[in-house]
JSON list of C-alpha atoms in Angstrom, two decimals:
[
{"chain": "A", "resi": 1172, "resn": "UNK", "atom": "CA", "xyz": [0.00, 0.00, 0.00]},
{"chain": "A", "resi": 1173, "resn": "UNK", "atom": "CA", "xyz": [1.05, 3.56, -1.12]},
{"chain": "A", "resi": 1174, "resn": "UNK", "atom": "CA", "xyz": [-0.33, 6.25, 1.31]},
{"chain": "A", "resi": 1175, "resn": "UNK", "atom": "CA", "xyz": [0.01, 9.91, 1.28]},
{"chain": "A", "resi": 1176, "resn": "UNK", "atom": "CA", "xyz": [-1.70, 12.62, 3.20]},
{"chain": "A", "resi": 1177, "resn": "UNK", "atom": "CA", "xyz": [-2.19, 15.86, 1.95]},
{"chain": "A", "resi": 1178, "resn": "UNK", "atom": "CA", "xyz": [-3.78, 18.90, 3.92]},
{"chain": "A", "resi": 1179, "resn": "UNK", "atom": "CA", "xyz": [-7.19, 20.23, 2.52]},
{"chain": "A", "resi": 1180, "resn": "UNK", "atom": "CA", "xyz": [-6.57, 24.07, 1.73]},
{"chain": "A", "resi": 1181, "resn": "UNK", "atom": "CA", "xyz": [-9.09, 26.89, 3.21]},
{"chain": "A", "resi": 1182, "resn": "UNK", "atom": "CA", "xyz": [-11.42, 24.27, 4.42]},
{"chain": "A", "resi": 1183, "resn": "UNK", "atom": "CA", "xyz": [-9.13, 22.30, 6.47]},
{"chain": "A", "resi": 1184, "resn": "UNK", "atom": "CA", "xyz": [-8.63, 18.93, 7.46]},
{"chain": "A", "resi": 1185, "resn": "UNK", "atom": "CA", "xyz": [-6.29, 16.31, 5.68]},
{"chain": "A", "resi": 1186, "resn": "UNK", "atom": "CA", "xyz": [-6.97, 14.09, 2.54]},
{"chain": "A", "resi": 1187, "resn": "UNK", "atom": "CA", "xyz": [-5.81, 10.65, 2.60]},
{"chain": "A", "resi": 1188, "resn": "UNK", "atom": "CA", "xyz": [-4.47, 9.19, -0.63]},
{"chain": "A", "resi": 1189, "resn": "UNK", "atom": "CA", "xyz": [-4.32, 5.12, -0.89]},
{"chain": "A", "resi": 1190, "resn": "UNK", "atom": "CA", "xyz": [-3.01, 3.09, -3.57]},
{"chain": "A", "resi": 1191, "resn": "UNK", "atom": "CA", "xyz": [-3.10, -0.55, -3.65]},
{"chain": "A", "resi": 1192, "resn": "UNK", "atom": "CA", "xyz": [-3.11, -3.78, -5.72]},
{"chain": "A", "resi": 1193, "resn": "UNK", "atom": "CA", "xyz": [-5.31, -5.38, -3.57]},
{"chain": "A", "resi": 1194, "resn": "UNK", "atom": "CA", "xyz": [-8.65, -3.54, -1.53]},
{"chain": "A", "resi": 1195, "resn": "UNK", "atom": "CA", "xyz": [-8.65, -6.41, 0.87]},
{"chain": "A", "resi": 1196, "resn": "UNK", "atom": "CA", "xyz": [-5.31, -4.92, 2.36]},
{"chain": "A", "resi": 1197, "resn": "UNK", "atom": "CA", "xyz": [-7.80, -1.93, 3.11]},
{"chain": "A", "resi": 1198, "resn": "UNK", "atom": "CA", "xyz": [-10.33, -3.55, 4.44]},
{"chain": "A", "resi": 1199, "resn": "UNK", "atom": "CA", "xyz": [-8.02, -4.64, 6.87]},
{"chain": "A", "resi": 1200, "resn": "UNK", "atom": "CA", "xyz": [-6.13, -1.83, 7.86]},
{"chain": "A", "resi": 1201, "resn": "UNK", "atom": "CA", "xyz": [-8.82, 0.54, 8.06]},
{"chain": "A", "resi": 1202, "resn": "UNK", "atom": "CA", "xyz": [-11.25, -2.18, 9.53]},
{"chain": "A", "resi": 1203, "resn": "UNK", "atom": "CA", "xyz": [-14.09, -2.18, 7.25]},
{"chain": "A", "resi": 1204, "resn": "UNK", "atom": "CA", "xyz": [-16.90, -5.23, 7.89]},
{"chain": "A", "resi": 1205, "resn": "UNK", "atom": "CA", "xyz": [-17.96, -5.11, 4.04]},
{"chain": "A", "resi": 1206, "resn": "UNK", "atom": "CA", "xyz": [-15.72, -7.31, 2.00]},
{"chain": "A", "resi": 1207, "resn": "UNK", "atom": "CA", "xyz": [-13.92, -4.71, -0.83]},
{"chain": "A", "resi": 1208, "resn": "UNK", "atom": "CA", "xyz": [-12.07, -7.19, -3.04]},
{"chain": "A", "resi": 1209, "resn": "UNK", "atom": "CA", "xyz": [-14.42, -6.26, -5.50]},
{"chain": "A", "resi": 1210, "resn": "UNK", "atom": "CA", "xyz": [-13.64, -2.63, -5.64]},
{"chain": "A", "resi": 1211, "resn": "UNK", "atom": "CA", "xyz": [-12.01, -0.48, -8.02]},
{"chain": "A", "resi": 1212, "resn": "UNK", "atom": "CA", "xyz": [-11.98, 2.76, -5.37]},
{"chain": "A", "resi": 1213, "resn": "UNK", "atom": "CA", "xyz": [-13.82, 3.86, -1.93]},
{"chain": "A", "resi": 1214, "resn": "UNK", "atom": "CA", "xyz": [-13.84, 6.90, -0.27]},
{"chain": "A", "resi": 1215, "resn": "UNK", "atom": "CA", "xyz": [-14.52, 7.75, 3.37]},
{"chain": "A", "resi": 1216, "resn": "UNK", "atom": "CA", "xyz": [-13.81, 9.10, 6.57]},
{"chain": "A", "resi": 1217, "resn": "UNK", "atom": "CA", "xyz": [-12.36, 8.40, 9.57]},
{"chain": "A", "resi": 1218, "resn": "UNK", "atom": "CA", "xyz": [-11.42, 10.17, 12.81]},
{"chain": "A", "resi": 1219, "resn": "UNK", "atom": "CA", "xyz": [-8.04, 10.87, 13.78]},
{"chain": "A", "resi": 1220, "resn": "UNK", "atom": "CA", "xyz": [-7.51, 12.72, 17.04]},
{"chain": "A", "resi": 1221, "resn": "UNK", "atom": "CA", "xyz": [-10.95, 14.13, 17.22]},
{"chain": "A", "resi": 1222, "resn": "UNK", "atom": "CA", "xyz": [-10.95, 14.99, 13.07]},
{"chain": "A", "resi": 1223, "resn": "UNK", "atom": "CA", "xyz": [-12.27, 13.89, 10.20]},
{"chain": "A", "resi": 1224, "resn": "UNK", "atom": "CA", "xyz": [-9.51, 12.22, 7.60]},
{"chain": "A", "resi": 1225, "resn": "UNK", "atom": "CA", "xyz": [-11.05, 12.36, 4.22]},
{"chain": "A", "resi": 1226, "resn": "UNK", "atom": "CA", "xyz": [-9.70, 8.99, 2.44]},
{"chain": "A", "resi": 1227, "resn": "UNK", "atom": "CA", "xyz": [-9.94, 7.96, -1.14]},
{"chain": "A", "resi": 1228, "resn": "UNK", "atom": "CA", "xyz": [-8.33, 4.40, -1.87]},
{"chain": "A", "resi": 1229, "resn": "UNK", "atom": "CA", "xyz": [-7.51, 3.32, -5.43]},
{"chain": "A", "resi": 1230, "resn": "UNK", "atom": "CA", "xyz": [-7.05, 0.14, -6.83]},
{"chain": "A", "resi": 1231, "resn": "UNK", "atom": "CA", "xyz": [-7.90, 0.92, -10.71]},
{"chain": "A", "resi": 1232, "resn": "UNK", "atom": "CA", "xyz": [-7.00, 4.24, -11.62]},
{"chain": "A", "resi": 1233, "resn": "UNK", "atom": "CA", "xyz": [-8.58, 5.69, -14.70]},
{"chain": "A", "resi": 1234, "resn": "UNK", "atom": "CA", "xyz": [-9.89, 9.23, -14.98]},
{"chain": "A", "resi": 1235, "resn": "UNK", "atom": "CA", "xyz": [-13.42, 8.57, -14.53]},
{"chain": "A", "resi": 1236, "resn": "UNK", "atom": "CA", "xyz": [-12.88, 6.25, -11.64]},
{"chain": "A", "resi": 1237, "resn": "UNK", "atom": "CA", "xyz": [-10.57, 9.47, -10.09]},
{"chain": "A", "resi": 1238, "resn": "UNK", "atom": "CA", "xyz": [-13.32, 11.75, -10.64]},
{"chain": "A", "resi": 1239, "resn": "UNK", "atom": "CA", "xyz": [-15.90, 9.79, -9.46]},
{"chain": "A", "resi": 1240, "resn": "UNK", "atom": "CA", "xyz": [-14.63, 9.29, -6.00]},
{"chain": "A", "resi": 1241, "resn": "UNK", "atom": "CA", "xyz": [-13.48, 13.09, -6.20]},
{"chain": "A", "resi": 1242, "resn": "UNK", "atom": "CA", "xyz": [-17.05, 13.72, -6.02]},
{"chain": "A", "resi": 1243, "resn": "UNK", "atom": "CA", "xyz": [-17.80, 11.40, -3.26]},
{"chain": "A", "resi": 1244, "resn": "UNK", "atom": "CA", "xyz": [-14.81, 12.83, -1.56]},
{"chain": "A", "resi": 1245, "resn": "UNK", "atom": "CA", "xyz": [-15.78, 16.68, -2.17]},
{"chain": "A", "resi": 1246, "resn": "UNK", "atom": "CA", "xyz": [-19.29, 16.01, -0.57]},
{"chain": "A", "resi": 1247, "resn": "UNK", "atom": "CA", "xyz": [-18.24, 14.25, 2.36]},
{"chain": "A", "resi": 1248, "resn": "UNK", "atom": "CA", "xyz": [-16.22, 17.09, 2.81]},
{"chain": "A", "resi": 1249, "resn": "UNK", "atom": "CA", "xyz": [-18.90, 19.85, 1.97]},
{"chain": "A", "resi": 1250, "resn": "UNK", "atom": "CA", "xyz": [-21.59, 17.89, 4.52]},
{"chain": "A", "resi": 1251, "resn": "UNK", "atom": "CA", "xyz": [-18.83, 18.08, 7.09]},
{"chain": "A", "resi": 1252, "resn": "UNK", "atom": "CA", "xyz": [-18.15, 21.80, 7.14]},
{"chain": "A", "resi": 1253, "resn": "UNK", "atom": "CA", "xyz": [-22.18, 22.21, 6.94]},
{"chain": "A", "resi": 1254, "resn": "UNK", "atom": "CA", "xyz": [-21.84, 23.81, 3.08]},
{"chain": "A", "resi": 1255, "resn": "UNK", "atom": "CA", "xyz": [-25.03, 23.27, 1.34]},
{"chain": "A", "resi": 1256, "resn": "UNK", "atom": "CA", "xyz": [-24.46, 22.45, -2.18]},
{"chain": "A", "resi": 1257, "resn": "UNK", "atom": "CA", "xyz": [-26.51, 25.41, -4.64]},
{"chain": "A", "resi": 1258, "resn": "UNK", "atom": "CA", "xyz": [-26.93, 24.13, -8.59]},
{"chain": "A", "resi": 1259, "resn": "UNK", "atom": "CA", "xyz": [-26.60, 27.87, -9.15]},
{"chain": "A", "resi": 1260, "resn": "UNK", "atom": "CA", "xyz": [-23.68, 28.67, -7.82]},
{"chain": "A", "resi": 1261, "resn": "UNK", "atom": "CA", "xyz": [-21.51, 25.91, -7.44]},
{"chain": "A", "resi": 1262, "resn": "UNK", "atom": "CA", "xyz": [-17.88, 27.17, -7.63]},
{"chain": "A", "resi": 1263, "resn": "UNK", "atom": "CA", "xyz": [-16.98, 25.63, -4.24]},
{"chain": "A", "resi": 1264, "resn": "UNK", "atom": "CA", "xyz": [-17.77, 22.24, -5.27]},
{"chain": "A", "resi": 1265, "resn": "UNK", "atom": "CA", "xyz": [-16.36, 22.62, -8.42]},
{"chain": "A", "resi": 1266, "resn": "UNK", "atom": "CA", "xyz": [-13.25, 24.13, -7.06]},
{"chain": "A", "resi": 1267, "resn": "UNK", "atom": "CA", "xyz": [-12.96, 21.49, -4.12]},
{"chain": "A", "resi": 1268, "resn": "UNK", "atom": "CA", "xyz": [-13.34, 18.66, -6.89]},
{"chain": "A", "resi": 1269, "resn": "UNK", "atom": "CA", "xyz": [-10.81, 19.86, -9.28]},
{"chain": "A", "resi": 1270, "resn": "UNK", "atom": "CA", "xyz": [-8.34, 19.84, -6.89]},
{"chain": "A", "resi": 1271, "resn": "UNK", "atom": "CA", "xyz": [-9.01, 16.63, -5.40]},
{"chain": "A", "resi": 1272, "resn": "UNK", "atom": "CA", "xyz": [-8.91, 15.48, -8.88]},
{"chain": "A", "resi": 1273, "resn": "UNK", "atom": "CA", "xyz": [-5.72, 17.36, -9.30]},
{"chain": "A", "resi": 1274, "resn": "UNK", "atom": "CA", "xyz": [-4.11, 15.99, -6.20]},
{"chain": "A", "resi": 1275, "resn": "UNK", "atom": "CA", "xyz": [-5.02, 12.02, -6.85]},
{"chain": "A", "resi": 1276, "resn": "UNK", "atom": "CA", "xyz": [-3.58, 12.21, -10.28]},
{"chain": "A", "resi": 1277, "resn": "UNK", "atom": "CA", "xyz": [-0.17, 13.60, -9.02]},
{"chain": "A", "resi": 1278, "resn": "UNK", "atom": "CA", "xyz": [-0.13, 10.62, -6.33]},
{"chain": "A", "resi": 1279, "resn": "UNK", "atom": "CA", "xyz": [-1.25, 7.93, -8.97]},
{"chain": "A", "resi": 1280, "resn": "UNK", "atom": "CA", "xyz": [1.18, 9.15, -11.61]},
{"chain": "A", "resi": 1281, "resn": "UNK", "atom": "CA", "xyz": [4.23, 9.24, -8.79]},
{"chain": "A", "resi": 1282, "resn": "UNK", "atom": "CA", "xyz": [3.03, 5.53, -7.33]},
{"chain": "A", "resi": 1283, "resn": "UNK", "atom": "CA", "xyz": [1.77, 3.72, -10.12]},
{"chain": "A", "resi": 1284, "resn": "UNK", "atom": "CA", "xyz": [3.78, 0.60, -10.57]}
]
């Protein structure tokens, strides 16, 4: 497993990169009770110290799978910090998610075996 942890400008918080050949090695370590071997990604959360960690683990890595769980990631983060998402005027989550995006492409293309 390739980890990296990255703190979440203006809003705060860290962002928890994972890459792995194998989701099972997730489950494990992070103590899930659903089996992921048949995963490609998952995001979520868990508290460190009081504080939400924002996580995103990757074990297919295509753009579409990346922004997908950008999304997933982005909202998590959004319900957290009690920001309502507005169809009109969506800059934050469109910021948020571009850099997220941003952020897990750097790590895949540095890791990627």
């Amino acid at each position: 497993i390739n980890e990296k942890v990255i703190k979440i400008p203006i809003f705060f918080g860290k962002m928890r990169l994972i890459l792995c050949d194998d989701m099972k090695l997730v489950q494990k370590k992070y103590n899930f009770e659903d089996d992921l071997s048949g995963f490609g990604a998952i995001t979520f959360t868990y508290e460190v110290k009081g504080f939400d960690q924002f996580c995103i683990a990757f074990k297919q890595t295509d753009n579409s799978i990346i922004c997908h769980e950008s999304v997933h990631l982005v909202n998590r983060l959004m319900k957290s910090r009690f920001i309502e998402l507005d169809y009109l005027n969506d800059e934050t989550q469109a910021y948020l998610c571009g850099w997220v995006f941003s952020e897990c492409e750097k790590f895949i293309n540095k890791n990627k075996i």
